[in-house]
Coordinates of N, CA and C in Angstrom, one line a residue:
X1 N -7.8 21.9 37.7 CA -9.0 23.5 37.6 C -10.3 22.9 37.8
X2 N -10.3 23.8 38.7 CA -11.8 23.0 39.5 C -12.6 24.0 38.7
X3 N -13.7 23.3 38.6 CA -15.3 23.6 38.1 C -16.4 23.5 38.8
X4 N -16.9 24.6 39.1 CA -18.1 24.8 39.7 C -19.2 24.6 39.2
X5 N -19.5 23.1 39.3 CA -20.8 22.4 38.7 C -22.1 23.2 39.0
X6 N -22.2 23.7 40.0 CA -23.5 24.2 40.4 C -23.5 25.9 39.5
X7 N -22.6 26.4 39.3 CA -22.5 27.7 38.7 C -22.9 27.4 37.0
X8 N -22.0 26.3 36.7 CA -21.4 26.6 35.4 C -22.8 24.8 34.7
X9 N -23.5 24.5 35.4 CA -24.2 23.7 34.8 C -24.9 23.4 33.9
X10 N -25.8 24.6 33.5 CA -26.4 25.0 32.4 C -25.4 25.1 31.3
X11 N -24.3 25.8 31.3 CA -23.6 25.6 29.8 C -23.3 24.5 29.6
X12 N -22.6 23.5 30.6 CA -22.1 22.4 30.5 C -23.1 21.4 29.9
X13 N -24.7 21.3 30.4 CA -25.4 20.5 29.6 C -25.6 21.1 28.5
X14 N -26.0 22.1 28.0 CA -25.8 22.9 26.6 C -24.7 22.1 25.6
X15 N -23.5 22.4 26.1 CA -22.3 21.9 25.1 C -22.4 20.3 25.0
X16 N -22.9 19.7 26.2 CA -23.0 17.9 26.0 C -24.0 17.7 25.0
X17 N -25.3 18.7 25.1 CA -26.2 18.3 24.0 C -26.2 18.5 22.6
X18 N -25.4 19.6 22.5 CA -24.6 20.0 21.1 C -23.5 19.3 20.3
X19 N -22.8 18.9 21.4 CA -22.0 17.8 20.8 C -22.6 16.6 20.7
X20 N -23.8 16.2 21.5 CA -24.3 14.8 20.5 C -25.4 15.1 19.3
X21 N -25.7 16.2 19.4 CA -26.8 16.6 18.5 C -25.7 16.5 16.9
X22 N -24.7 17.1 16.9 CA -23.7 17.2 16.2 C -23.3 15.4 15.8
X23 N -22.9 14.9 16.5 CA -22.3 13.5 16.0 C -23.3 12.4 15.6
X24 N -24.6 12.8 16.2 CA -25.7 12.2 15.3 C -25.9 12.4 13.9
X25 N -25.9 13.7 14.0 CA -26.2 14.2 12.7 C -25.2 13.7 11.6
X26 N -23.8 13.9 12.1 CA -22.8 13.7 11.2 C -23.0 12.1 11.2
X27 N -23.2 11.5 12.0 CA -23.3 9.5 11.7 C -24.8 9.4 10.3
X28 N -25.8 10.2 10.3 CA -27.0 10.2 9.4 C -26.4 10.0 8.3
X29 N -25.7 11.0 8.2 CA -25.4 11.9 7.1 C -24.3 10.8 6.3
X30 N -23.7 10.8 6.7 CA -22.8 9.3 6.7 C -23.4 8.1 5.9
X31 N -24.4 7.6 6.8 CA -25.3 6.4 6.7 C -26.1 6.8 5.6
X32 N -26.6 7.9 5.3 CA -27.6 8.8 3.7 C -26.4 8.5 2.6
X33 N -25.4 8.8 3.1 CA -24.1 8.5 1.7 C -23.7 7.1 1.3
X34 N -23.7 6.3 2.5 CA -23.5 5.0 2.4 C -24.5 4.6 1.5
X35 N -25.8 4.4 2.0 CA -27.0 3.7 1.4 C -27.1 4.5 0.3
X36 N -26.6 5.7 -0.6 CA -27.2 6.3 -1.3 C -26.2 5.6 -2.7
X37 N -24.9 5.4 -2.3 CA -24.2 4.5 -2.8 C -24.2 3.2 -3.2
X38 N -24.9 2.7 -2.4 CA -25.7 1.6 -2.9 C -26.9 1.2 -3.8
X39 N -27.2 2.1 -3.1 CA -28.6 2.3 -4.5 C -28.1 2.7 -5.7
X40 N -27.1 3.2 -6.0 CA -26.4 3.7 -7.6 C -25.4 2.6 -7.7
X41 N -25.0 1.9 -7.3 CA -24.6 0.8 -7.3 C -25.3 -0.1 -7.9
X42 N -26.6 -0.7 -7.2 CA -27.5 -1.5 -7.3 C -28.3 -0.9 -8.9
X43 N -28.5 0.3 -9.1 CA -28.9 0.8 -10.0 C -27.6 0.6 -11.2
X44 N -26.5 1.0 -11.1 CA -25.8 0.7 -12.2 C -25.4 -0.7 -12.7
X45 N -25.8 -1.7 -11.5 CA -25.5 -3.2 -11.7 C -27.0 -3.6 -12.6
X46 N -27.9 -3.0 -12.5 CA -29.4 -3.5 -12.9 C -29.2 -2.9 -14.7
X47 N -28.9 -1.8 -14.3 CA -28.9 -1.4 -15.8 C -27.6 -2.1 -16.9
X48 N -26.4 -2.2 -16.0 CA -25.8 -2.7 -16.6 C -25.8 -4.4 -17.1
X49 N -26.3 -5.2 -16.4 CA -27.0 -6.5 -16.6 C -27.8 -6.5 -17.7
X50 N -28.8 -5.7 -18.1 CA -29.6 -5.6 -18.8 C -29.2 -5.3 -20.0
X51 N -28.0 -4.2 -20.2 CA -27.4 -4.1 -21.4 C -27.1 -5.1 -21.9
X52 N -26.1 -6.2 -20.9 CA -25.5 -7.2 -21.4 C -26.5 -8.3 -21.7
X53 N -27.8 -8.6 -21.6 CA -28.7 -9.3 -21.7 C -28.8 -9.6 -23.2
X54 N -28.4 -7.9 -24.1 CA -29.1 -7.7 -25.6 C -27.8 -8.2 -26.5
X55 N -28.1 -9.1 -27.1 CA -27.1 -9.8 -27.5 C -27.4 -9.6 -29.2
X56 N -26.3 -9.0 -29.7 CA -26.2 -8.2 -30.8 C -26.1 -9.5 -32.2
X57 N -26.2 -9.5 -33.2 CA -26.0 -10.4 -34.2 C -24.9 -10.9 -34.4
X58 N -24.4 -12.3 -34.5 CA -23.5 -12.6 -34.8 C -23.2 -13.1 -36.7
X59 N -22.2 -12.9 -37.2 CA -22.1 -13.7 -38.5 C -20.4 -13.9 -38.9
X60 N -20.2 -15.4 -39.3 CA -18.8 -15.4 -40.1 C -18.6 -16.0 -41.4
X61 N -17.8 -16.0 -41.6 CA -17.4 -17.1 -42.6 C -17.4 -18.8 -42.3
X62 N -18.3 -19.5 -43.8 CA -18.1 -20.8 -43.1 C -17.3 -21.5 -43.8
X63 N -17.3 -22.9 -43.0 CA -15.9 -23.7 -43.9 C -17.0 -24.8 -44.6
X64 N -16.6 -25.5 -45.5 CA -16.9 -26.5 -46.6 C -17.4 -27.8 -46.1
X65 N -17.6 -27.8 -44.2 CA -17.7 -29.3 -43.9 C -19.2 -29.5 -44.5
X66 N -19.2 -31.1 -44.4 CA -20.5 -31.7 -45.3 C -21.4 -32.2 -43.9
X67 N -20.7 -31.5 -42.4 CA -21.6 -31.9 -41.1 C -23.2 -31.2 -41.3
X68 N -23.6 -31.8 -39.9 CA -25.1 -31.5 -39.7 C -24.9 -29.7 -40.1
X69 N -26.3 -29.4 -41.0 CA -26.2 -28.1 -41.6 C -26.7 -26.9 -39.9
X70 N -26.9 -27.7 -39.1 CA -27.3 -26.8 -37.8 C -26.3 -26.9 -37.0
X71 N -25.1 -26.8 -37.4 CA -23.9 -26.6 -36.4 C -23.6 -25.5 -37.2
X72 N -22.8 -24.6 -36.2 CA -22.1 -23.4 -36.6 C -20.9 -23.5 -37.9
X73 N -20.4 -24.4 -38.0 CA -19.5 -24.5 -39.2 C -18.3 -23.1 -39.3
X74 N -18.0 -22.8 -38.3 CA -16.8 -21.6 -38.2 C -15.6 -22.1 -38.8
X75 N -14.7 -21.5 -39.6 CA -13.5 -21.9 -40.0 C -12.7 -21.5 -38.7
X76 N -11.6 -22.4 -39.4 CA -10.3 -22.6 -38.1 C -9.2 -21.9 -38.7
X77 N -8.7 -20.9 -37.7 CA -9.5 -20.0 -37.1 C -10.5 -19.5 -37.3
X78 N -11.7 -18.8 -36.6 CA -12.7 -18.1 -37.0 C -12.2 -17.2 -37.8
X79 N -13.2 -16.9 -38.7 CA -13.4 -15.3 -39.5 C -14.6 -14.5 -39.3
X80 N -15.1 -14.0 -38.5 CA -16.2 -13.5 -38.2 C -16.4 -11.9 -39.1
X81 N -17.6 -11.5 -39.4 CA -17.9 -10.4 -40.3 C -18.6 -9.8 -39.2
X82 N -18.3 -8.3 -39.7 CA -18.9 -7.1 -38.6 C -20.4 -6.8 -39.6
X83 N -21.0 -6.0 -38.9 CA -22.6 -5.9 -39.4 C -22.1 -4.8 -40.6
X84 N -21.4 -3.9 -40.2 CA -20.8 -2.9 -41.2 C -20.4 -3.5 -42.4
X85 N -19.6 -4.3 -42.7 CA -19.0 -5.2 -43.6 C -20.0 -6.3 -44.1
X86 N -20.7 -6.7 -43.5 CA -21.8 -7.6 -43.8 C -22.9 -6.8 -45.0
X87 N -23.3 -5.7 -44.2 CA -24.1 -4.5 -45.1 C -23.6 -4.1 -46.4
X88 N -22.0 -3.4 -46.1 CA -21.4 -3.0 -47.3 C -21.0 -4.6 -48.8
X89 N -20.8 -5.4 -48.1 CA -20.5 -6.6 -49.2 C -21.5 -7.1 -49.5
X90 N -22.8 -7.2 -48.7 CA -24.0 -8.5 -49.4 C -25.7 -7.2 -49.9
X91 N -25.4 -6.1 -49.1 CA -26.9 -5.5 -49.0 C -27.4 -5.8 -47.7
X92 N -27.5 -6.8 -46.9 CA -28.3 -7.4 -45.6 C -28.2 -6.3 -44.5
X93 N -29.8 -6.0 -44.3 CA -29.8 -5.1 -43.2 C -30.5 -5.3 -41.9
X94 N -29.7 -5.1 -41.2 CA -29.9 -5.6 -39.8 C -30.7 -4.3 -38.7
X95 N -31.4 -5.3 -38.0 CA -32.2 -3.9 -36.9 C -32.2 -4.9 -35.4
X96 N -32.0 -4.0 -34.1 CA -32.5 -4.7 -33.0 C -33.6 -4.2 -32.7
X97 N -34.6 -4.8 -31.9 CA -35.6 -4.6 -31.6 C -36.1 -5.7 -29.8
X98 N -36.4 -4.8 -29.5 CA -37.3 -5.8 -27.5 C -38.1 -6.9 -28.5
X99 N -37.9 -8.1 -28.2 CA -38.8 -9.4 -28.7 C -39.6 -9.5 -28.1
X100 N -40.2 -9.0 -26.7 CA -41.1 -9.1 -25.8 C -42.3 -7.3 -25.8
X101 N -41.4 -6.3 -26.1 CA -42.0 -5.2 -25.8 C -41.8 -4.0 -27.1
X102 N -41.6 -4.7 -28.3 CA -41.1 -3.9 -29.6 C -42.5 -3.2 -30.0
X103 N -44.0 -3.4 -29.7 CA -45.2 -2.6 -30.0 C -45.2 -1.5 -29.3
X104 N -44.8 -1.8 -27.8 CA -44.5 -0.4 -27.2 C -43.1 0.2 -27.6
X105 N -42.3 0.0 -27.6 CA -41.0 0.5 -28.4 C -41.2 1.3 -29.4
X106 N -41.9 1.0 -30.4 CA -42.3 1.6 -31.7 C -41.1 1.7 -32.6
X107 N -39.9 0.9 -32.4 CA -39.1 0.9 -33.6 C -39.8 0.0 -34.8
X108 N -40.3 -1.2 -34.5 CA -40.8 -1.8 -35.7 C -42.1 -1.2 -36.5
X109 N -42.7 -0.6 -35.7 CA -43.6 0.2 -36.6 C -43.3 1.3 -37.3
X110 N -42.0 2.1 -37.2 CA -41.1 3.3 -37.9 C -40.3 2.1 -39.2
X111 N -39.7 1.0 -38.8 CA -39.4 0.5 -39.7 C -40.5 0.3 -40.8
X112 N -41.8 -0.5 -40.4 CA -42.6 -0.5 -41.2 C -43.4 0.3 -42.2
X113 N -43.3 1.7 -41.3 CA -43.8 2.7 -42.3 C -42.7 3.1 -43.0
X114 N -41.4 3.4 -42.9 CA -40.5 4.3 -43.8 C -40.0 2.9 -44.9
X115 N -40.2 1.6 -44.8 CA -40.2 1.0 -46.0 C -41.2 0.3 -46.5
X116 N -42.5 1.0 -46.2 CA -43.8 0.3 -46.7 C -44.4 -1.4 -46.6
X117 N -43.7 -1.8 -45.4 CA -44.1 -2.9 -45.1 C -45.9 -3.1 -44.7
X118 N -46.7 -3.5 -45.4 CA -47.9 -3.1 -44.8 C -48.7 -4.7 -44.7
X119 N -48.2 -5.9 -45.0 CA -48.5 -7.7 -44.6 C -47.2 -8.0 -43.6
X120 N -48.2 -8.5 -42.7 CA -47.5 -9.3 -41.2 C -48.4 -10.8 -41.2
X121 N -47.2 -11.8 -41.4 CA -47.8 -13.3 -40.2 C -46.8 -13.6 -39.6
X122 N -47.2 -14.7 -38.9 CA -45.8 -15.4 -38.1 C -45.7 -16.9 -38.3
X123 N -44.6 -17.5 -38.8 CA -44.1 -18.6 -38.8 C -43.4 -19.3 -37.7
X124 N -43.9 -20.3 -37.3 CA -42.9 -21.1 -36.3 C -42.2 -22.3 -36.9
X125 N -41.2 -22.8 -36.9 CA -40.1 -23.8 -37.7 C -39.9 -24.4 -36.7
X126 N -40.0 -25.7 -36.7 CA -39.9 -26.9 -35.7 C -40.4 -28.2 -36.2
X127 N -39.9 -29.5 -35.6 CA -40.6 -30.8 -36.3 C -42.0 -31.0 -35.7
X128 N -42.2 -30.0 -34.4 CA -43.7 -30.1 -34.0 C -45.0 -29.3 -34.4
X129 N -44.0 -28.0 -35.1 CA -45.0 -27.2 -35.0 C -45.5 -26.7 -36.8
X130 N -44.8 -27.4 -37.6 CA -44.5 -27.4 -39.2 C -44.9 -28.6 -39.5
X131 N -45.9 -28.4 -40.7 CA -46.3 -29.5 -41.4 C -45.4 -29.6 -42.7
X132 N -45.1 -31.4 -42.6 CA -44.1 -31.9 -43.7 C -42.9 -30.9 -43.5
X133 N -42.3 -30.9 -42.0 CA -41.4 -30.2 -41.4 C -40.2 -31.0 -42.4
X134 N -39.7 -32.1 -42.7 CA -38.7 -32.2 -43.2 C -38.8 -32.0 -44.2
X135 N -39.6 -31.9 -45.1 CA -39.5 -31.3 -46.5 C -39.2 -30.0 -46.8
X136 N -40.4 -29.5 -45.8 CA -40.0 -27.5 -45.9 C -38.4 -27.5 -45.4
X137 N -37.9 -27.6 -44.3 CA -36.1 -27.6 -44.1 C -35.4 -28.0 -45.4
X138 N -35.9 -28.5 -46.0 CA -34.6 -29.1 -46.9 C -35.0 -28.3 -48.4
X139 N -36.2 -27.3 -48.4 CA -36.7 -26.5 -49.3 C -35.8 -25.0 -49.0
X140 N -36.0 -24.6 -47.8 CA -35.3 -24.0 -47.1 C -33.8 -23.6 -47.1
X141 N -33.3 -24.7 -46.9 CA -31.8 -24.9 -47.5 C -31.0 -24.7 -48.6
X142 N -31.9 -25.0 -49.1 CA -31.6 -24.9 -50.9 C -31.5 -23.8 -51.4
X143 N -29.8 -23.5 -51.9 CA -29.5 -22.1 -52.1 C -31.1 -21.9 -53.2
X144 N -31.2 -20.4 -52.8 CA -32.4 -19.8 -53.9 C -32.6 -18.3 -53.8
X145 N -33.0 -17.7 -54.3 CA -33.1 -16.3 -54.5 C -34.8 -16.0 -54.3
X146 N -35.3 -14.7 -54.1 CA -36.3 -14.2 -54.2 C -36.4 -12.8 -54.8
X147 N -37.5 -12.6 -55.2 CA -37.5 -11.2 -56.4 C -37.8 -9.7 -55.6
X148 N -38.2 -10.0 -54.4 CA -38.5 -9.3 -53.3 C -37.5 -9.5 -52.3
X149 N -37.3 -8.5 -51.1 CA -37.0 -8.6 -49.8 C -37.5 -9.9 -49.1
X150 N -36.9 -10.3 -48.4 CA -37.4 -11.4 -47.4 C -36.8 -10.8 -46.0
X151 N -37.7 -10.2 -45.4 CA -37.9 -9.6 -43.9 C -38.2 -10.6 -42.8
X152 N -37.3 -10.6 -41.9 CA -37.8 -11.9 -40.6 C -37.7 -10.8 -39.6
X153 N -38.1 -10.8 -38.3 CA -38.2 -10.5 -37.0 C -38.1 -11.7 -36.1
X154 N -37.4 -11.7 -35.7 CA -36.7 -13.3 -34.5 C -38.0 -12.8 -33.2
X155 N -39.0 -13.6 -33.0 CA -39.5 -13.7 -31.2 C -39.2 -14.6 -30.5
X156 N -38.9 -15.7 -31.1 CA -38.5 -16.9 -30.1 C -37.5 -17.7 -30.9
X157 N -37.0 -18.6 -30.1 CA -36.0 -19.6 -31.0 C -34.7 -18.9 -31.8
X158 N -34.0 -19.7 -32.4 CA -32.7 -19.2 -33.2 C -32.6 -20.0 -34.4
X159 N -31.9 -19.4 -35.5 CA -31.4 -20.1 -36.5 C -30.5 -19.4 -37.1
X160 N -30.1 -20.0 -38.6 CA -28.8 -19.3 -39.6 C -29.5 -19.3 -40.8
X161 N -29.3 -17.7 -40.9 CA -29.6 -17.4 -42.8 C -27.8 -17.5 -43.3
X162 N -28.0 -18.2 -44.3 CA -26.5 -18.0 -45.2 C -26.5 -17.2 -46.3
X163 N -25.6 -16.5 -46.8 CA -25.8 -15.4 -47.6 C -24.6 -16.0 -48.2
X164 N -24.2 -15.5 -50.1 CA -23.4 -15.0 -50.7 C -22.6 -13.9 -50.8
X165 N -21.1 -13.5 -50.5 CA -20.8 -12.3 -50.7 C -20.0 -12.1 -52.3
X166 N -19.5 -11.2 -52.2 CA -19.2 -10.8 -53.6 C -18.0 -12.3 -54.4
X167 N -17.5 -12.6 -53.4 CA -16.7 -13.3 -53.9 C -17.2 -15.2 -54.4
X168 N -18.2 -15.0 -53.8 CA -19.5 -16.4 -53.6 C -19.2 -17.1 -52.6
X169 N -18.3 -16.9 -51.2 CA -18.0 -17.4 -50.1 C -19.5 -17.2 -48.8
X170 N -19.6 -18.6 -48.3 CA -21.0 -18.4 -47.6 C -20.8 -17.6 -46.8
X171 N -21.3 -16.8 -46.1 CA -21.3 -15.8 -44.5 C -22.3 -16.5 -43.8
X172 N -22.6 -17.3 -42.9 CA -23.3 -17.3 -41.9 C -24.2 -16.3 -40.8
X173 N -25.1 -16.0 -40.9 CA -25.8 -15.2 -39.7 C -26.6 -15.7 -38.9
X174 N -26.4 -15.6 -37.5 CA -26.9 -16.5 -36.4 C -28.0 -15.0 -36.4
X175 N -29.2 -15.9 -35.9 CA -30.4 -14.8 -35.9 C -31.1 -15.5 -34.6
X176 N -31.2 -14.7 -33.5 CA -31.9 -14.9 -31.9 C -33.0 -13.8 -31.5
X177 N -33.8 -14.0 -30.6 CA -34.7 -13.2 -30.6 C -34.1 -11.8 -30.3
X178 N -35.2 -10.7 -31.4 CA -35.1 -9.5 -31.6 C -34.3 -8.7 -32.4
X179 N -34.5 -9.9 -33.2 CA -33.2 -9.7 -34.5 C -34.1 -9.5 -35.6
X180 N -33.8 -8.5 -36.4 CA -34.7 -8.3 -37.5 C -33.7 -7.8 -38.6
X181 N -34.1 -8.8 -39.6 CA -33.1 -9.1 -40.9 C -33.9 -8.9 -41.7
X182 N -33.1 -7.8 -43.2 CA -34.0 -7.7 -44.8 C -32.7 -8.4 -45.6
X183 N -32.6 -9.2 -46.1 CA -32.4 -9.9 -47.5 C -32.9 -9.0 -48.7
X184 N -31.9 -8.3 -49.6 CA -32.2 -7.8 -50.3 C -32.7 -9.2 -51.4
X185 N -33.5 -8.3 -52.5 CA -33.9 -9.2 -53.6 C -33.1 -9.3 -54.5
X186 N -32.9 -10.8 -54.8 CA -32.1 -11.1 -55.6 C -30.7 -12.1 -55.1
X187 N -30.5 -11.4 -53.9 CA -29.2 -12.3 -53.2 C -29.5 -13.5 -53.1
X188 N -28.3 -15.0 -53.5 CA -28.5 -16.1 -53.5 C -28.3 -16.2 -51.5
X189 N -29.1 -17.1 -51.1 CA -29.2 -17.3 -50.0 C -29.9 -18.6 -49.1
X190 N -30.0 -19.0 -48.1 CA -30.4 -20.4 -47.3 C -30.9 -20.0 -45.8
X191 N -31.5 -21.2 -45.4 CA -31.9 -20.8 -44.1 C -31.8 -22.7 -43.4
X192 N -31.7 -22.3 -42.4 CA -31.8 -23.5 -41.4 C -31.5 -23.3 -40.1
X193 N -32.2 -24.2 -39.0 CA -32.2 -24.1 -37.8 C -31.0 -24.7 -37.3
X194 N -30.8 -23.9 -35.9 CA -29.6 -24.8 -35.4 C -29.9 -25.8 -34.5
X195 N -29.4 -26.8 -33.9 CA -29.5 -27.4 -33.1 C -30.6 -27.3 -32.1
X196 N -31.4 -26.1 -31.6 CA -32.4 -26.3 -30.9 C -33.3 -26.5 -31.5
X197 N -33.7 -26.1 -32.7 CA -34.7 -27.0 -33.5 C -36.0 -26.3 -33.5
X198 N -35.7 -24.9 -33.0 CA -36.8 -24.1 -33.3 C -36.5 -22.6 -33.3
X199 N -37.7 -21.9 -34.2 CA -37.9 -20.7 -34.2 C -39.1 -20.1 -34.6
X200 N -39.4 -18.8 -34.2 CA -40.8 -18.1 -34.2 C -40.4 -16.7 -34.9
X201 N -40.9 -16.8 -36.2 CA -40.3 -15.3 -36.7 C -41.8 -14.6 -37.3
X202 N -41.8 -13.5 -37.4 CA -42.5 -12.6 -38.0 C -42.4 -12.0 -39.1
X203 N -43.0 -12.4 -40.5 CA -42.7 -12.2 -41.9 C -43.5 -11.0 -42.4
X204 N -42.6 -10.0 -42.8 CA -43.1 -8.6 -43.1 C -42.9 -8.6 -45.0
X205 N -43.9 -7.9 -45.3 CA -44.0 -7.8 -46.7 C -44.6 -6.7 -47.6
X206 N -44.0 -6.2 -48.6 CA -45.0 -5.3 -49.1 C -46.0 -5.7 -50.4
X207 N -47.0 -5.4 -50.3 CA -48.2 -6.0 -50.9 C -48.4 -7.2 -50.6
X208 N -49.0 -8.0 -51.8 CA -49.2 -9.2 -51.4 C -48.1 -10.3 -51.2
X209 N -47.7 -10.8 -50.5 CA -46.7 -11.9 -50.2 C -46.5 -12.9 -51.3
X210 N -45.2 -13.1 -51.7 CA -44.7 -13.9 -52.7 C -43.4 -14.3 -52.1
X211 N -43.9 -15.8 -52.0 CA -42.7 -16.5 -51.1 C -41.8 -17.5 -52.2
X212 N -42.2 -17.6 -53.4 CA -41.2 -18.1 -54.4 C -40.5 -18.3 -54.2
X213 N -39.8 -19.2 -53.9 CA -38.0 -19.5 -54.4 C -37.7 -19.6 -55.7
X214 N -36.5 -19.1 -56.0 CA -36.1 -19.4 -57.1 C -34.5 -20.1 -57.2
X215 N -34.5 -21.3 -57.1 CA -32.8 -22.2 -56.7 C -31.9 -21.6 -57.9
X216 N -31.0 -21.6 -57.5 CA -29.9 -21.1 -58.4 C -29.6 -22.4 -58.9
X217 N -29.1 -22.0 -60.5 CA -28.8 -21.0 -61.0 C -29.8 -20.0 -61.7
X218 N -29.9 -18.4 -61.2 CA -31.2 -18.1 -61.7 C -30.6 -16.5 -62.1
X219 N -29.4 -16.6 -62.6 CA -28.5 -15.7 -62.8 C -29.6 -14.7 -64.2
X220 N -30.4 -15.0 -64.8 CA -30.7 -14.1 -66.1 C -31.9 -13.6 -65.4
X221 N -32.5 -13.7 -64.0 CA -33.5 -13.3 -63.8 C -33.4 -11.5 -63.1
X222 N -34.6 -11.1 -63.4 CA -33.7 -9.4 -63.4 C -33.7 -8.7 -61.9
X223 N -34.7 -9.6 -61.4 CA -34.0 -9.3 -60.0 C -32.1 -9.9 -58.8
X224 N -31.9 -11.1 -60.0 CA -30.5 -11.1 -59.9 C -29.5 -10.2 -60.7
X225 N -30.0 -9.6 -61.6 CA -29.2 -8.7 -62.7 C -28.9 -7.4 -61.7
X226 N -29.9 -6.9 -61.5 CA -30.2 -5.7 -60.9 C -29.5 -5.7 -59.1
X227 N -29.2 -7.0 -58.7 CA -28.8 -7.1 -57.5 C -27.2 -7.3 -57.5
X228 N -26.8 -7.7 -58.5 CA -25.3 -8.0 -58.9 C -24.8 -6.7 -59.2
X229 N -25.7 -6.0 -60.0 CA -25.0 -4.1 -60.4 C -25.1 -4.0 -59.1
X230 N -25.8 -3.9 -58.1 CA -26.1 -2.8 -56.9 C -24.6 -3.3 -55.9
X231 N -24.1 -4.8 -55.9 CA -23.0 -5.1 -55.4 C -21.9 -4.5 -55.9
X232 N -21.7 -4.4 -57.2 CA -20.8 -4.2 -58.0 C -20.3 -2.6 -57.8
X233 N -21.2 -2.0 -57.6 CA -21.1 -0.2 -57.4 C -21.2 0.0 -56.0
X234 N -21.8 -1.1 -55.4 CA -21.3 -1.1 -53.1 C -22.8 -0.2 -52.7
X235 N -23.3 -1.3 -51.5 CA -24.1 -1.0 -51.0 C -24.0 0.2 -49.9
X236 N -25.0 1.0 -49.9 CA -25.2 2.1 -48.7 C -25.3 1.6 -47.5
X237 N -24.3 1.9 -46.5 CA -24.4 1.9 -45.4 C -25.2 2.7 -44.5
X238 N -26.1 2.5 -43.6 CA -26.9 3.6 -42.8 C -26.0 3.6 -41.4

């Protein structure tokens, strides 16, 4: 087929230009789609990684070993305790906060307002930070109760709170940065550091703080009687 380029040159040039334009436009759109997919993938990866960094509290039943109290002391096989079961069986309450941005987050302020906590201070427990460390850590690990709630918000380090269940078995609760734990008045419990030997926590209280521990046995104390009665009825889980 013979084409007269002189007669149809303009039409052919227009067709060539239109084809080139459409090809470039399709290529640009495809590139944008790929880049958008990459951005979405990066966003998903970033949000997923931030979620995985949030470590929820762990709790488990303890063995009877007399080895170093700072070890996990898991049963064999391990027997974990869910947050719901922990609350139902012991009355222990748990909240997860941002240990770095809790003031901006606002959750701690809401908890303080709802529960009437108007006193706050900070405690650091470690051989370097605490006066009479060896003596104090022994006191913390002696089984005892308090006549008021014990509230701790962990901002650095880690450790263990041990509490008794209805059958008087020990449940160990691991606390790490961001964990806020509330032990009800009258519950038998104890505390120890883990092998890292350091924890920093905010202590909250209603009114003037009373840190007096009442070592077991303290079954005749009003706080203990009230706790046992509530435990027999069952604790409400929020």
